[in-house]
Amino acid sequence: MTSKKTIFSGIKPSGDLTIGNYIGAISQWVTMQDEYNCIFSVVDYHAITVKQNPTDLRRRILDITKIYLASGINSKKSIIFQQSAVPAHTELAWVLNCCGAYMADLKKMTQFKDKAGDKQDSVSVGLFDYPVLMAADIILYDTQIVPVGDDQKQHVELARDIAKRFNNQYGPVFTIPEAMVKKEGARIMSLNDPSKKMAKSDENPAGAIALLDEPEIARKKIMKAVTDSGSEIIYDQKNKPALANLLTIHSSLSGESIKSLEKKFTGKGYGDFKKELAEVVAVFLIDFQKKFNKISDVDAKKILEKGRKQATKIAEEKMGKVRGVVGVR
Ligand code: AQP
């Protein structure tokens, strides 16, 4: 590896990827490829923290790989690989469970509380422990920067704490990572409920636009999106959270600034704005899906295999050190 800083990030194949994943994560990664050593993973072991259909899971792993490529992740510049193909991730997660992670940390994780709701005693141990596997994913590669949406900041903070504790006990084995969160589009909200994040595993598909949604269906979802009271097109996160979310989506996909959108829609209403946004989203999806459909499963598998070899080399070297300092094989 060169003297460039290292970036690691990933997405779990737990549902169909949304424009939230694209705006908050993938589009940011694309622009970082020249400046950083980039490692992007399809983090499939994270997906099985909740029940998955194996056939769908296998399909989604390839779809995410193709989505990375269609978005502009270049396998000549970046490592693209499937997490479960590099066993060092789960091995390190176990070591960190024992040497670095505390129950109290995990109990504080808001994503766990949101996902488990009132079923905390009957969800899988994996759902509770998933931030430790995420910490392993990150620190295995001496990652310096983790580009994530704002919802994942807390997990990166935890990875830092775990790495520091491990280093305090065993010496300087791991680099301490930092989260990098984009200012705009860091959290795209549900189209039904602006207080909830747009999520790929949302049970109600009307709240999210999937990257592989039919453009006509996406158009209808935008037209049906909830709006706030009043009619003026102004960005006001506090009083007009639904409109603020739609303006962010428009600006992120069209490249037009929110200020210029406010100006363009002065004197016009929500209907006019939604119509234009529906068009912006449909045009984006048509173009994106054209690129996606050009990539075959065979090509995606070849890229994952190349990435597996590259990632294994780095990960095994680090695991060798970890096993040594801990005192196992
Ligand atoms: N709504 C969002 N807005 C901005 N960024 C988002 N991300 C996810 N949703 C939004 C970012 O995408 C990456 C995906 O990470 P993940 O799949 O490992 O986990 P996640 O954050 O739990 O994603 P989802 O879509 O919400 O999945 P489910 O519903 O399965 O839990 C991260 O960088 C995240 O910040």
mmCIF file of C-alpha atoms and ligand atoms in Angstrom:
data_model
loop_
_atom_site.group_PDB
_atom_site.id
_atom_site.type_symbol
_atom_site.label_atom_id
_atom_site.label_comp_id
_atom_site.label_asym_id
_atom_site.label_seq_id
_atom_site.Cartn_x
_atom_site.Cartn_y
_atom_site.Cartn_z
ATOM 1 C CA MET A 1 0.000 0.000 0.000
ATOM 2 C CA THR A 2 1.084 3.578 -0.654
ATOM 3 C CA SER A 3 1.299 6.541 1.727
ATOM 4 C CA LYS A 4 -2.293 7.481 0.934
ATOM 5 C CA LYS A 5 -4.742 7.203 3.836
ATOM 6 C CA THR A 6 -6.881 4.067 3.967
ATOM 7 C CA ILE A 7 -10.645 4.090 3.803
ATOM 8 C CA PHE A 8 -12.931 1.178 4.598
ATOM 9 C CA SER A 9 -16.691 1.111 4.212
ATOM 10 C CA GLY A 10 -19.392 -1.386 3.429
ATOM 11 C CA ILE A 11 -23.078 -2.047 3.001
ATOM 12 C CA LYS A 12 -24.999 -5.034 4.266
ATOM 13 C CA PRO A 13 -27.184 -6.974 1.824
ATOM 14 C CA SER A 14 -30.240 -6.878 4.097
ATOM 15 C CA GLY A 15 -32.640 -5.431 1.520
ATOM 16 C CA ASP A 16 -32.718 -3.627 -1.798
ATOM 17 C CA LEU A 17 -30.343 -0.684 -1.705
ATOM 18 C CA THR A 18 -32.038 2.715 -1.567
ATOM 19 C CA ILE A 19 -31.191 6.170 -2.795
ATOM 20 C CA GLY A 20 -30.362 6.813 0.908
ATOM 21 C CA ASN A 21 -27.488 4.304 0.686
ATOM 22 C CA TYR A 22 -26.396 5.901 -2.583
ATOM 23 C CA ILE A 23 -26.553 9.531 -1.441
ATOM 24 C CA GLY A 24 -25.277 8.950 2.109
ATOM 25 C CA ALA A 25 -22.540 6.436 1.312
ATOM 26 C CA ILE A 26 -21.711 5.180 -2.199
ATOM 27 C CA SER A 27 -21.677 8.521 -4.051
ATOM 28 C CA GLN A 28 -19.202 9.783 -1.459
ATOM 29 C CA TRP A 29 -16.947 6.756 -1.922
ATOM 30 C CA VAL A 30 -16.747 7.285 -5.675
ATOM 31 C CA THR A 31 -15.169 10.709 -5.268
ATOM 32 C CA MET A 32 -12.581 9.420 -2.790
ATOM 33 C CA GLN A 33 -10.950 6.775 -4.944
ATOM 34 C CA ASP A 34 -8.060 8.868 -6.270
ATOM 35 C CA GLU A 35 -7.118 10.412 -2.977
ATOM 36 C CA TYR A 36 -7.296 7.341 -0.737
ATOM 37 C CA ASN A 37 -6.578 3.601 -0.639
ATOM 38 C CA CYS A 38 -10.160 2.438 -0.743
ATOM 39 C CA ILE A 39 -11.555 -0.860 0.488
ATOM 40 C CA PHE A 40 -15.281 -1.435 -0.042
ATOM 41 C CA SER A 41 -17.021 -4.527 1.199
ATOM 42 C CA VAL A 42 -20.363 -6.236 0.819
ATOM 43 C CA VAL A 43 -20.734 -7.012 4.503
ATOM 44 C CA ASP A 44 -22.876 -10.126 4.255
ATOM 45 C CA TYR A 45 -22.290 -11.434 7.790
ATOM 46 C CA HIS A 46 -23.991 -8.263 9.041
ATOM 47 C CA ALA A 47 -27.101 -9.095 7.042
ATOM 48 C CA ILE A 48 -27.725 -12.380 8.875
ATOM 49 C CA THR A 49 -28.142 -10.582 12.198
ATOM 50 C CA VAL A 50 -31.798 -10.653 11.143
ATOM 51 C CA LYS A 51 -33.508 -13.490 9.265
ATOM 52 C CA GLN A 52 -32.641 -13.699 5.562
ATOM 53 C CA ASN A 53 -33.788 -15.908 2.738
ATOM 54 C CA PRO A 54 -30.542 -17.545 1.474
ATOM 55 C CA THR A 55 -31.494 -17.276 -2.216
ATOM 56 C CA ASP A 56 -32.345 -13.579 -1.873
ATOM 57 C CA LEU A 57 -29.167 -12.991 0.119
ATOM 58 C CA ARG A 58 -26.972 -14.552 -2.584
ATOM 59 C CA ARG A 59 -28.723 -12.436 -5.227
ATOM 60 C CA ARG A 60 -28.294 -9.230 -3.233
ATOM 61 C CA ILE A 61 -24.563 -9.826 -2.680
ATOM 62 C CA LEU A 62 -24.066 -9.776 -6.446
ATOM 63 C CA ASP A 63 -26.516 -6.892 -6.908
ATOM 64 C CA ILE A 64 -24.615 -4.740 -4.401
ATOM 65 C CA THR A 65 -21.344 -5.541 -6.166
ATOM 66 C CA LYS A 66 -22.922 -4.404 -9.430
ATOM 67 C CA ILE A 67 -24.359 -1.306 -7.729
ATOM 68 C CA TYR A 68 -20.876 -0.368 -6.513
ATOM 69 C CA LEU A 69 -19.538 -0.762 -10.065
ATOM 70 C CA ALA A 70 -22.474 1.026 -11.729
ATOM 71 C CA SER A 71 -22.019 3.933 -9.286
ATOM 72 C CA GLY A 72 -18.414 4.349 -10.384
ATOM 73 C CA ILE A 73 -16.381 2.298 -7.905
ATOM 74 C CA ASN A 74 -13.452 1.134 -9.999
ATOM 75 C CA SER A 75 -11.902 -2.232 -9.182
ATOM 76 C CA LYS A 76 -8.572 -1.052 -10.611
ATOM 77 C CA LYS A 77 -8.408 1.673 -7.960
ATOM 78 C CA SER A 78 -10.344 0.142 -5.051
ATOM 79 C CA ILE A 79 -10.610 -3.252 -3.394
ATOM 80 C CA ILE A 80 -14.163 -4.612 -3.673
ATOM 81 C CA PHE A 81 -14.857 -7.815 -1.770
ATOM 82 C CA GLN A 82 -17.378 -9.940 0.084
ATOM 83 C CA GLN A 83 -16.856 -9.948 3.860
ATOM 84 C CA SER A 84 -17.577 -13.666 4.412
ATOM 85 C CA ALA A 85 -14.872 -14.573 1.870
ATOM 86 C CA VAL A 86 -12.252 -13.229 4.307
ATOM 87 C CA PRO A 87 -12.612 -15.226 7.550
ATOM 88 C CA ALA A 88 -10.286 -12.843 9.437
ATOM 89 C CA HIS A 89 -13.303 -10.519 9.955
ATOM 90 C CA THR A 90 -15.235 -12.960 12.126
ATOM 91 C CA GLU A 91 -12.052 -14.202 13.802
ATOM 92 C CA LEU A 92 -11.072 -10.676 14.823
ATOM 93 C CA ALA A 93 -14.637 -9.921 15.951
ATOM 94 C CA TRP A 94 -14.354 -12.801 18.443
ATOM 95 C CA VAL A 95 -11.023 -11.534 19.755
ATOM 96 C CA LEU A 96 -12.473 -8.017 20.148
ATOM 97 C CA ASN A 97 -15.548 -9.416 21.898
ATOM 98 C CA CYS A 98 -13.140 -10.734 24.497
ATOM 99 C CA CYS A 99 -10.478 -8.015 24.456
ATOM 100 C CA GLY A 100 -11.862 -4.514 23.950
ATOM 101 C CA ALA A 101 -15.666 -4.521 23.733
ATOM 102 C CA TYR A 102 -17.794 -4.052 26.840
ATOM 103 C CA MET A 103 -21.450 -4.951 27.324
ATOM 104 C CA ALA A 104 -22.137 -1.388 28.489
ATOM 105 C CA ASP A 105 -20.928 0.011 25.140
ATOM 106 C CA LEU A 106 -23.213 -2.215 23.139
ATOM 107 C CA LYS A 107 -26.207 -1.498 25.331
ATOM 108 C CA LYS A 108 -25.866 2.190 24.405
ATOM 109 C CA MET A 109 -26.082 1.661 20.630
ATOM 110 C CA THR A 110 -29.154 3.488 19.363
ATOM 111 C CA GLN A 111 -29.409 1.374 16.223
ATOM 112 C CA PHE A 112 -29.755 -1.755 18.375
ATOM 113 C CA LYS A 113 -32.431 -0.099 20.473
ATOM 114 C CA ASP A 114 -34.303 1.004 17.320
ATOM 115 C CA LYS A 115 -34.051 -2.365 15.625
ATOM 116 C CA ALA A 116 -34.783 -4.539 18.643
ATOM 117 C CA GLY A 117 -37.568 -2.282 19.927
ATOM 118 C CA ASP A 118 -39.438 -4.034 22.711
ATOM 119 C CA LYS A 119 -38.087 -7.457 21.649
ATOM 120 C CA GLN A 120 -34.587 -6.976 23.074
ATOM 121 C CA ASP A 121 -34.624 -10.396 24.763
ATOM 122 C CA SER A 122 -35.659 -12.363 21.699
ATOM 123 C CA VAL A 123 -33.502 -10.832 18.926
ATOM 124 C CA SER A 124 -30.254 -12.572 17.959
ATOM 125 C CA VAL A 125 -27.055 -12.063 19.934
ATOM 126 C CA GLY A 126 -25.584 -11.109 16.534
ATOM 127 C CA LEU A 127 -27.842 -8.056 16.261
ATOM 128 C CA PHE A 128 -26.575 -6.894 19.658
ATOM 129 C CA ASP A 129 -22.949 -7.685 18.834
ATOM 130 C CA TYR A 130 -22.897 -6.417 15.256
ATOM 131 C CA PRO A 131 -20.992 -3.187 16.078
ATOM 132 C CA VAL A 132 -18.058 -5.358 17.228
ATOM 133 C CA LEU A 133 -17.953 -7.141 13.863
ATOM 134 C CA MET A 134 -18.101 -3.699 12.272
ATOM 135 C CA ALA A 135 -15.160 -2.595 14.427
ATOM 136 C CA ALA A 136 -13.238 -5.682 13.245
ATOM 137 C CA ASP A 137 -14.071 -4.882 9.588
ATOM 138 C CA ILE A 138 -12.626 -1.415 10.010
ATOM 139 C CA ILE A 139 -9.507 -1.925 12.110
ATOM 140 C CA LEU A 140 -8.355 -5.080 10.306
ATOM 141 C CA TYR A 141 -7.116 -2.859 7.458
ATOM 142 C CA ASP A 142 -5.513 -0.073 9.526
ATOM 143 C CA THR A 143 -8.335 2.124 8.289
ATOM 144 C CA GLN A 144 -7.896 5.819 8.999
ATOM 145 C CA ILE A 145 -11.192 7.091 7.632
ATOM 146 C CA VAL A 146 -14.654 5.535 7.534
ATOM 147 C CA PRO A 147 -17.048 7.406 5.232
ATOM 148 C CA VAL A 148 -20.570 6.726 6.521
ATOM 149 C CA GLY A 149 -24.020 8.236 6.788
ATOM 150 C CA ASP A 150 -24.696 9.995 10.051
ATOM 151 C CA ASP A 151 -26.607 6.954 11.417
ATOM 152 C CA GLN A 152 -23.365 4.967 11.624
ATOM 153 C CA LYS A 153 -21.262 7.557 13.475
ATOM 154 C CA GLN A 154 -21.881 5.958 16.853
ATOM 155 C CA HIS A 155 -20.583 2.601 15.597
ATOM 156 C CA VAL A 156 -17.361 4.175 14.322
ATOM 157 C CA GLU A 157 -16.916 5.846 17.724
ATOM 158 C CA LEU A 158 -17.206 2.408 19.285
ATOM 159 C CA ALA A 159 -14.613 0.981 16.871
ATOM 160 C CA ARG A 160 -12.238 3.726 18.044
ATOM 161 C CA ASP A 161 -12.815 2.873 21.711
ATOM 162 C CA ILE A 162 -12.317 -0.839 21.106
ATOM 163 C CA ALA A 163 -9.093 -0.288 19.135
ATOM 164 C CA LYS A 164 -7.728 2.016 21.854
ATOM 165 C CA ARG A 165 -8.506 -0.487 24.609
ATOM 166 C CA PHE A 166 -6.895 -3.319 22.659
ATOM 167 C CA ASN A 167 -3.779 -1.226 22.015
ATOM 168 C CA ASN A 168 -3.581 -0.236 25.689
ATOM 169 C CA GLN A 169 -3.570 -3.871 26.673
ATOM 170 C CA TYR A 170 -1.393 -5.386 23.928
ATOM 171 C CA GLY A 171 0.627 -2.568 22.352
ATOM 172 C CA PRO A 172 0.072 -0.530 19.179
ATOM 173 C CA VAL A 173 -1.520 -3.137 16.905
ATOM 174 C CA PHE A 174 -4.370 -1.093 15.426
ATOM 175 C CA THR A 175 -4.688 2.317 13.782
ATOM 176 C CA ILE A 176 -7.453 4.426 15.349
ATOM 177 C CA PRO A 177 -10.093 5.196 12.696
ATOM 178 C CA GLU A 178 -12.235 8.293 12.262
ATOM 179 C CA ALA A 179 -15.736 8.702 10.821
ATOM 180 C CA MET A 180 -16.216 11.035 7.862
ATOM 181 C CA VAL A 181 -19.814 12.194 7.443
ATOM 182 C CA LYS A 182 -20.981 14.233 4.478
ATOM 183 C CA LYS A 183 -22.743 17.474 5.430
ATOM 184 C CA GLU A 184 -25.623 17.257 2.982
ATOM 185 C CA GLY A 185 -27.499 14.012 2.452
ATOM 186 C CA ALA A 186 -25.947 12.373 5.494
ATOM 187 C CA ARG A 187 -29.366 11.108 6.474
ATOM 188 C CA ILE A 188 -32.112 10.688 3.915
ATOM 189 C CA MET A 189 -35.435 10.177 5.638
ATOM 190 C CA SER A 190 -38.416 7.959 4.834
ATOM 191 C CA LEU A 191 -40.880 9.381 2.310
ATOM 192 C CA ASN A 192 -43.744 8.400 4.648
ATOM 193 C CA ASP A 193 -42.297 9.639 7.864
ATOM 194 C CA PRO A 194 -39.565 12.297 7.970
ATOM 195 C CA SER A 195 -38.656 11.343 11.524
ATOM 196 C CA LYS A 196 -37.525 7.874 10.355
ATOM 197 C CA LYS A 197 -34.436 7.091 8.275
ATOM 198 C CA MET A 198 -35.020 5.756 4.757
ATOM 199 C CA ALA A 199 -33.939 2.130 5.229
ATOM 200 C CA LYS A 200 -33.569 -0.788 2.856
ATOM 201 C CA SER A 201 -35.226 -3.207 5.246
ATOM 202 C CA ASP A 202 -38.241 -0.981 5.890
ATOM 203 C CA GLU A 203 -41.371 -3.157 5.803
ATOM 204 C CA ASN A 204 -43.288 -0.444 3.970
ATOM 205 C CA PRO A 205 -41.772 -0.051 0.479
ATOM 206 C CA ALA A 206 -43.550 3.293 -0.070
ATOM 207 C CA GLY A 207 -41.092 5.019 2.284
ATOM 208 C CA ALA A 208 -37.974 4.159 0.302
ATOM 209 C CA ILE A 209 -36.843 4.431 -3.298
ATOM 210 C CA ALA A 210 -34.752 1.432 -4.248
ATOM 211 C CA LEU A 211 -31.953 1.922 -6.772
ATOM 212 C CA LEU A 212 -33.502 -0.901 -8.784
ATOM 213 C CA ASP A 213 -37.123 0.344 -8.528
ATOM 214 C CA GLU A 214 -38.979 0.759 -11.812
ATOM 215 C CA PRO A 215 -38.630 4.498 -12.570
ATOM 216 C CA GLU A 216 -42.435 4.807 -12.923
ATOM 217 C CA ILE A 217 -42.956 3.307 -9.471
ATOM 218 C CA ALA A 218 -40.353 5.662 -8.016
ATOM 219 C CA ARG A 219 -42.156 8.583 -9.638
ATOM 220 C CA LYS A 220 -45.410 7.558 -7.930
ATOM 221 C CA LYS A 221 -43.661 7.182 -4.564
ATOM 222 C CA ILE A 222 -42.391 10.773 -4.802
ATOM 223 C CA MET A 223 -45.828 12.103 -5.755
ATOM 224 C CA LYS A 224 -47.311 10.307 -2.710
ATOM 225 C CA ALA A 225 -44.547 11.375 -0.289
ATOM 226 C CA VAL A 226 -45.844 13.145 2.808
ATOM 227 C CA THR A 227 -45.375 16.916 2.960
ATOM 228 C CA ASP A 228 -45.693 19.432 5.755
ATOM 229 C CA SER A 229 -48.259 22.159 6.362
ATOM 230 C CA GLY A 230 -47.918 25.410 4.406
ATOM 231 C CA SER A 231 -47.086 25.572 0.718
ATOM 232 C CA GLU A 232 -43.849 27.538 0.339
ATOM 233 C CA ILE A 233 -40.751 25.756 -1.006
ATOM 234 C CA ILE A 234 -38.183 26.640 1.641
ATOM 235 C CA TYR A 235 -35.605 24.508 3.428
ATOM 236 C CA ASP A 236 -36.621 24.459 7.072
ATOM 237 C CA GLN A 237 -35.441 21.291 8.788
ATOM 238 C CA LYS A 238 -37.320 22.038 12.009
ATOM 239 C CA ASN A 239 -40.714 23.135 10.738
ATOM 240 C CA LYS A 240 -40.784 21.439 7.320
ATOM 241 C CA PRO A 241 -38.783 18.218 7.766
ATOM 242 C CA ALA A 242 -40.553 16.321 4.962
ATOM 243 C CA LEU A 243 -39.894 19.078 2.406
ATOM 244 C CA ALA A 244 -36.316 19.500 3.667
ATOM 245 C CA ASN A 245 -35.770 15.800 2.956
ATOM 246 C CA LEU A 246 -37.222 16.082 -0.563
ATOM 247 C CA LEU A 247 -35.070 19.161 -1.277
ATOM 248 C CA THR A 248 -31.996 17.240 -0.116
ATOM 249 C CA ILE A 249 -32.839 14.325 -2.418
ATOM 250 C CA HIS A 250 -33.328 16.708 -5.348
ATOM 251 C CA SER A 251 -30.121 18.575 -4.702
ATOM 252 C CA SER A 252 -28.074 15.381 -4.171
ATOM 253 C CA LEU A 253 -29.243 13.775 -7.412
ATOM 254 C CA SER A 254 -29.481 16.844 -9.665
ATOM 255 C CA GLY A 255 -26.452 18.730 -8.324
ATOM 256 C CA GLU A 256 -28.526 21.943 -8.019
ATOM 257 C CA SER A 257 -28.016 23.743 -4.726
ATOM 258 C CA ILE A 258 -30.894 23.964 -2.253
ATOM 259 C CA LYS A 259 -30.694 27.781 -2.418
ATOM 260 C CA SER A 260 -31.199 27.723 -6.173
ATOM 261 C CA LEU A 261 -34.103 25.273 -5.837
ATOM 262 C CA GLU A 262 -35.795 27.610 -3.336
ATOM 263 C CA LYS A 263 -35.397 30.445 -5.818
ATOM 264 C CA LYS A 264 -36.654 28.393 -8.753
ATOM 265 C CA PHE A 265 -39.816 27.403 -6.863
ATOM 266 C CA THR A 266 -40.668 30.810 -5.378
ATOM 267 C CA GLY A 267 -44.406 31.339 -5.838
ATOM 268 C CA LYS A 268 -44.940 27.681 -6.773
ATOM 269 C CA GLY A 269 -46.362 24.900 -4.594
ATOM 270 C CA TYR A 270 -45.541 21.403 -3.387
ATOM 271 C CA GLY A 271 -47.211 19.814 -6.437
ATOM 272 C CA ASP A 272 -44.879 21.597 -8.878
ATOM 273 C CA PHE A 273 -41.834 20.754 -6.825
ATOM 274 C CA LYS A 274 -42.761 17.077 -6.454
ATOM 275 C CA LYS A 275 -43.393 16.773 -10.186
ATOM 276 C CA GLU A 276 -39.896 18.016 -10.934
ATOM 277 C CA LEU A 277 -38.363 15.857 -8.211
ATOM 278 C CA ALA A 278 -40.187 12.790 -9.600
ATOM 279 C CA GLU A 279 -38.587 13.530 -12.968
ATOM 280 C CA VAL A 280 -35.114 14.010 -11.427
ATOM 281 C CA VAL A 281 -35.407 10.672 -9.610
ATOM 282 C CA ALA A 282 -36.739 8.835 -12.686
ATOM 283 C CA VAL A 283 -33.953 10.190 -14.933
ATOM 284 C CA PHE A 284 -31.344 9.231 -12.304
ATOM 285 C CA LEU A 285 -32.730 5.686 -12.012
ATOM 286 C CA ILE A 286 -32.958 5.134 -15.788
ATOM 287 C CA ASP A 287 -29.330 6.149 -16.228
ATOM 288 C CA PHE A 288 -28.171 4.168 -13.184
ATOM 289 C CA GLN A 289 -30.015 1.009 -14.193
ATOM 290 C CA LYS A 290 -28.617 1.196 -17.733
ATOM 291 C CA LYS A 291 -25.116 0.966 -16.250
ATOM 292 C CA PHE A 292 -26.185 -1.720 -13.758
ATOM 293 C CA ASN A 293 -27.708 -3.938 -16.460
ATOM 294 C CA LYS A 294 -24.491 -3.921 -18.467
ATOM 295 C CA ILE A 295 -22.617 -5.771 -15.693
ATOM 296 C CA SER A 296 -23.004 -9.555 -15.717
ATOM 297 C CA ASP A 297 -23.013 -11.881 -12.700
ATOM 298 C CA VAL A 298 -19.824 -13.459 -14.037
ATOM 299 C CA ASP A 299 -18.066 -10.088 -14.111
ATOM 300 C CA ALA A 300 -19.256 -9.280 -10.590
ATOM 301 C CA LYS A 301 -17.982 -12.654 -9.312
ATOM 302 C CA LYS A 302 -14.572 -12.102 -10.934
ATOM 303 C CA ILE A 303 -14.247 -8.733 -9.247
ATOM 304 C CA LEU A 304 -15.184 -10.202 -5.864
ATOM 305 C CA GLU A 305 -12.573 -12.928 -6.311
ATOM 306 C CA LYS A 306 -9.862 -10.395 -7.142
ATOM 307 C CA GLY A 307 -10.911 -8.354 -4.090
ATOM 308 C CA ARG A 308 -10.915 -11.448 -1.870
ATOM 309 C CA LYS A 309 -7.259 -12.103 -2.672
ATOM 310 C CA GLN A 310 -6.250 -8.466 -2.097
ATOM 311 C CA ALA A 311 -8.188 -8.141 1.167
ATOM 312 C CA THR A 312 -7.015 -11.520 2.506
ATOM 313 C CA LYS A 313 -3.383 -10.529 2.120
ATOM 314 C CA ILE A 314 -3.803 -7.410 4.293
ATOM 315 C CA ALA A 315 -6.194 -9.024 6.777
ATOM 316 C CA GLU A 316 -4.078 -12.139 7.362
ATOM 317 C CA GLU A 317 -0.992 -10.070 8.062
ATOM 318 C CA LYS A 318 -2.889 -8.137 10.733
ATOM 319 C CA MET A 319 -4.447 -11.290 12.198
ATOM 320 C CA GLY A 320 -0.973 -12.812 12.482
ATOM 321 C CA LYS A 321 -0.003 -9.915 14.774
ATOM 322 C CA VAL A 322 -3.248 -10.156 16.745
ATOM 323 C CA ARG A 323 -2.887 -13.895 17.342
ATOM 324 C CA GLY A 324 0.697 -13.328 18.413
ATOM 325 C CA VAL A 325 0.024 -10.609 20.992
ATOM 326 C CA VAL A 326 -3.046 -12.337 22.380
ATOM 327 C CA GLY A 327 -1.115 -15.594 22.803
ATOM 328 C CA VAL A 328 -3.078 -17.979 20.593
ATOM 329 C CA ARG A 329 -1.754 -19.818 17.525
HETATM 330 N N1 AQP B 1 -31.212 6.945 4.840
HETATM 331 C C1 AQP B 1 -29.893 7.051 4.732
HETATM 332 N N2 AQP B 1 -29.325 8.247 4.472
HETATM 333 C C2 AQP B 1 -27.999 8.385 4.345
HETATM 334 N N3 AQP B 1 -27.121 7.350 4.459
HETATM 335 C C3 AQP B 1 -27.647 6.142 4.703
HETATM 336 N N4 AQP B 1 -27.089 4.923 4.871
HETATM 337 C C4 AQP B 1 -28.059 4.011 5.103
HETATM 338 N N5 AQP B 1 -29.275 4.593 5.080
HETATM 339 C C5 AQP B 1 -29.050 5.918 4.849
HETATM 340 C C6 AQP B 1 -25.656 4.682 4.798
HETATM 341 O O1 AQP B 1 -25.481 3.588 3.894
HETATM 342 C C7 AQP B 1 -24.497 2.705 4.416
HETATM 343 C C8 AQP B 1 -25.212 1.367 4.571
HETATM 344 O O2 AQP B 1 -24.898 0.726 5.668
HETATM 345 P P1 AQP B 1 -25.549 -0.634 6.111
HETATM 346 O O3 AQP B 1 -26.257 -1.305 5.038
HETATM 347 O O4 AQP B 1 -24.433 -1.445 6.681
HETATM 348 O O5 AQP B 1 -26.461 -0.249 7.295
HETATM 349 P P2 AQP B 1 -27.624 0.694 7.589
HETATM 350 O O6 AQP B 1 -27.117 2.041 7.944
HETATM 351 O O7 AQP B 1 -28.411 0.000 8.666
HETATM 352 O O8 AQP B 1 -28.453 0.769 6.250
HETATM 353 P P3 AQP B 1 -30.000 0.645 6.046
HETATM 354 O O9 AQP B 1 -30.289 0.956 4.616
HETATM 355 O O10 AQP B 1 -30.753 1.382 7.083
HETATM 356 O O11 AQP B 1 -30.213 -0.914 6.216
HETATM 357 P P4 AQP B 1 -31.166 -1.725 7.152
HETATM 358 O O12 AQP B 1 -32.550 -1.237 6.894
HETATM 359 O O13 AQP B 1 -30.988 -3.155 6.735
HETATM 360 O O14 AQP B 1 -30.686 -1.516 8.542
HETATM 361 C C9 AQP B 1 -23.970 3.327 5.704
HETATM 362 O O15 AQP B 1 -22.831 4.113 5.427
HETATM 363 C C10 AQP B 1 -25.114 4.212 6.124
HETATM 364 O O16 AQP B 1 -24.685 5.290 6.916
#
